[in-house]
Amino acid sequence: MATNENLPPNVIKQLAKELKGLDESPPEGIKVGVNDDDFSIIYADIEGPAGTPYENGVFRMKLLLSHDFPHSPPKGYFLTKIFHPNIAPNGEICVNTLKKDWNPSLGLRHVLIIVRCLLIEPYPESALNEQAGKMLLENYDEYARHARLYTGIHAKPKPKLKSGAICESTTALNVEQHNTSVLNIEQKNAASGAGLSLPSPLAPSSTKGGNNPDHQPQLQQQPIVPATETGVSGTAVVGISGTAPKKEGLSKIPADKKKMDARKKSLKRL
């Protein structure tokens, strides 16, 4: 399963659309395939154009898409050995379309067609293979003989690319893009949720208590400290701080009783 780590979602979307179009309506003499492990590598089998030294050959090539494609051009390489002025011995392709003439509006179809046209009309002035370029300018027959020799040895028909591979791959691209979008939404929701202030464990609870004891507000215990209050009769009354104060009438009752007892004793003496 491809990871597509090298490509941003917008490029994946464009790539899926182009690959589907190439599969349904391929250019003449070109068959496109996709690397199952990395969709940034596009494979193509190019048939040698008729009337050229590459006729009857099948040349496999690849396009490497960078992270900022299509703003930067892909890099093209021939995997099949070929004797051509504009293709280096290591397979690198030299064509202006993939360099100074690149335009982001150009798609994969245009690039592949240009590469096949390069087999019809080479440009020896900008040769990567100096031997082939010099031979083409000085002795075309010798150049054509070398090119046909390479074609007969190396450009034999390749195993055909799976016709349904691109459709399956583009489906996988769409699914992965959808999963990426869902993941981004979930991450945004998680980030916004983390920004909400949580109630401090030291803050008083505003939840009203019910039958569940877990919801009962806990009262803070106050230390019991004796407090002395002076009654109306002058005697000391000892209370407990934190309790409701006694009514004034209760403190007056023992004082009035003592006064009445004292009056009775005074009358008896008289």
C-alpha positions in Angstrom: 0.0 0.0 0.0 1.4 3.3 -1.0 2.1 5.9 1.7 2.3 9.0 -0.5 4.4 10.7 2.2 6.3 12.7 -0.5 3.2 14.3 -2.0 0.8 16.9 -0.5 -3.0 16.2 -0.8 -3.5 18.7 -3.6 -0.9 17.0 -5.8 -2.4 13.6 -5.0 -5.8 14.8 -6.2 -4.4 16.2 -9.4 -2.2 13.1 -10.0 -5.2 10.8 -9.5 -7.2 12.8 -12.1 -4.3 12.7 -14.7 -3.6 9.0 -14.2 -7.2 8.1 -14.7 -7.3 10.1 -18.0 -4.1 8.5 -19.2 -5.5 5.0 -18.5 -8.8 5.7 -20.2 -7.3 7.5 -23.2 -3.6 6.8 -23.4 -1.4 8.7 -25.9 -0.3 6.9 -29.0 2.5 4.4 -28.3 2.5 5.1 -24.5 1.3 2.9 -21.7 1.4 4.3 -18.1 1.7 2.5 -14.8 2.1 3.5 -11.1 4.5 2.3 -8.5 2.5 0.5 -5.8 4.9 1.7 -3.1 5.1 5.4 -4.0 2.8 7.3 -6.3 5.4 10.0 -6.9 7.1 7.6 -9.3 5.3 7.3 -12.7 6.3 4.5 -15.0 5.7 4.5 -18.8 6.4 2.0 -21.6 7.2 3.9 -24.9 7.0 2.2 -28.2 9.7 3.1 -30.7 8.2 5.3 -33.4 8.0 3.8 -36.9 10.7 4.9 -39.4 13.3 5.5 -36.6 16.2 3.4 -35.4 14.0 2.7 -32.3 11.2 1.0 -34.2 9.9 -2.3 -32.7 11.5 -1.5 -29.4 9.7 -0.9 -26.1 11.5 1.6 -23.8 10.6 1.8 -20.2 11.0 5.1 -18.4 10.0 6.8 -15.2 9.1 10.3 -14.0 10.0 11.4 -10.5 7.6 13.9 -9.1 8.9 16.3 -6.4 7.0 17.5 -3.4 6.2 20.9 -5.0 5.0 19.4 -8.4 3.6 20.9 -10.6 5.5 24.1 -9.7 8.7 22.3 -10.4 9.2 19.9 -13.3 9.4 16.1 -12.9 12.7 14.4 -13.6 12.8 11.8 -16.4 14.9 8.7 -16.7 15.1 5.9 -19.2 15.3 2.5 -17.5 16.0 0.7 -20.8 19.4 1.3 -22.3 19.2 3.4 -25.4 21.7 5.1 -27.8 20.4 8.6 -28.1 22.0 12.1 -28.0 19.6 13.5 -25.4 19.6 10.5 -23.0 22.7 10.1 -20.8 24.3 6.7 -20.2 22.6 6.7 -16.7 19.2 7.2 -18.4 18.7 10.9 -17.5 16.6 12.7 -20.1 17.6 16.2 -21.3 14.7 18.1 -22.9 13.8 21.7 -22.4 10.2 20.8 -21.4 11.6 19.3 -18.2 14.0 22.2 -17.6 13.8 25.9 -18.7 10.6 25.5 -20.7 8.6 23.9 -17.9 5.2 25.4 -17.1 3.0 24.3 -14.1 0.0 24.0 -16.5 1.7 21.2 -18.4 0.6 17.8 -17.3 2.0 14.2 -17.4 0.4 13.6 -20.8 2.3 16.5 -22.4 5.6 15.4 -20.9 5.3 11.8 -22.1 4.4 12.9 -25.6 7.4 15.2 -25.7 9.7 12.3 -24.6 8.4 10.1 -27.4 8.8 12.9 -29.9 12.5 13.0 -28.8 12.9 9.6 -30.3 11.7 10.9 -33.6 13.8 14.1 -33.7 16.8 14.2 -31.4 18.6 17.4 -30.5 22.4 16.8 -30.8 23.2 20.4 -29.9 22.3 19.7 -26.3 23.6 16.2 -26.1 24.1 14.3 -22.8 25.6 11.4 -24.8 28.4 13.1 -26.6 29.2 10.1 -28.7 25.7 9.8 -30.0 25.4 13.5 -30.6 28.7 13.7 -32.6 27.8 10.6 -34.6 24.4 12.0 -35.5 25.9 15.2 -36.8 28.8 13.6 -38.7 27.5 10.2 -39.9 23.7 9.5 -39.5 24.0 6.0 -40.9 26.5 5.0 -38.3 24.4 6.6 -35.6 21.3 4.7 -36.8 23.2 1.4 -36.9 24.3 1.9 -33.2 20.8 2.9 -32.2 19.2 -0.2 -33.9 21.8 -2.4 -32.3 20.9 -1.1 -28.8 17.2 -1.4 -29.5 17.5 -5.0 -30.6 19.5 -6.0 -27.5 17.9 -4.0 -24.7 14.5 -2.7 -25.9 12.7 -6.0 -26.1 9.0 -6.0 -25.3 8.4 -5.7 -21.5 5.8 -7.4 -19.4 2.7 -5.4 -19.9 1.7 -3.0 -17.1 -1.5 -4.1 -15.4 -4.5 -2.3 -17.1 -6.4 -2.0 -13.8 -3.5 -0.9 -11.7 -4.0 2.8 -12.3 -7.7 2.6 -11.5 -7.0 0.7 -8.3 -4.3 3.2 -7.4 -6.4 6.3 -8.0 -9.1 4.8 -5.8 -6.5 4.3 -3.1 -5.3 7.9 -3.6 -8.9 9.2 -3.1 -9.4 7.0 0.0 -6.1 8.2 1.5 -6.9 11.8 0.8 -10.3 11.4 2.5 -8.7 9.7 5.5 -6.1 12.5 5.7 -8.9 15.1 5.7 -10.8 13.3 8.4 -7.7 13.1 10.5 -7.0 16.8 10.1 -10.5 17.6 11.3 -10.2 15.4 14.3 -6.9 17.0 15.2 -8.4 20.4 14.9 -11.3 19.4 17.2 -8.9 18.0 19.7 -6.8 21.1 19.7 -9.9 23.4 20.2 -11.1 21.1 23.0 -7.8 21.4 24.7 -8.1 25.2 24.8 -11.2 25.1 26.9 -10.5 26.0 30.6 -11.1 23.1 33.0 -12.6 23.8 36.4 -10.0 24.0 39.1 -10.2 21.3 41.8 -9.9 24.0 44.4 -12.9 25.9 43.1 -16.2 25.5 45.0 -18.7 23.2 43.2 -21.8 24.9 41.8 -23.6 21.5 41.4 -26.6 21.2 43.6 -26.5 18.1 45.8 -29.1 15.4 45.3 -29.5 11.9 46.7 -26.1 10.9 45.4 -23.6 11.5 48.2 -20.8 12.1 45.7 -22.5 15.3 44.7 -22.9 16.6 48.3 -20.8 19.7 48.9 -18.1 19.1 51.6 -18.2 21.6 54.5 -14.9 22.7 55.7 -14.4 21.7 59.4 -13.6 24.6 61.6 -11.5 24.2 64.7 -13.5 24.3 67.9 -12.3 27.3 70.0 -14.0 28.2 73.3 -15.3 31.8 73.3 -16.4 33.7 76.4 -19.4 36.0 76.4 -20.6 38.1 79.3 -24.2 37.8 80.2 -26.5 40.5 81.5 -26.1 39.3 85.1 -22.3 39.6 84.9 -21.7 35.8 84.8 -19.6 34.4 82.1 -21.2 32.3 79.5 -19.0 29.8 77.6 -19.9 29.1 74.0 -18.4 27.4 71.0 -17.4 29.4 68.1 -19.0 28.5 64.9 -22.4 27.7 66.6 -25.3 29.9 66.4 -25.4 32.5 69.3 -28.0 31.9 72.1 -30.9 34.2 72.2 -30.8 37.1 74.7 -33.9 35.9 76.5 -32.3 32.6 77.5 -29.5 34.4 79.4 -31.9 36.7 81.2 -33.9 33.8 82.8 -31.4 32.6 85.4 -30.5 36.2 86.3 -34.1 37.2 87.1 -34.6 34.0 89.2 -31.6 34.9 91.3 -33.0 38.4 91.9 -36.4 37.0 93.1 -34.7 34.6 95.5 -32.7 37.4 97.0 -35.9 39.6 97.5 -37.6 36.7 99.2 -34.7 36.3 101.6 -34.7 40.0 102.4 -38.5 39.9 103.2 -38.1 37.0 105.5 -35.5 38.9 107.5 -37.9 41.8 107.9 
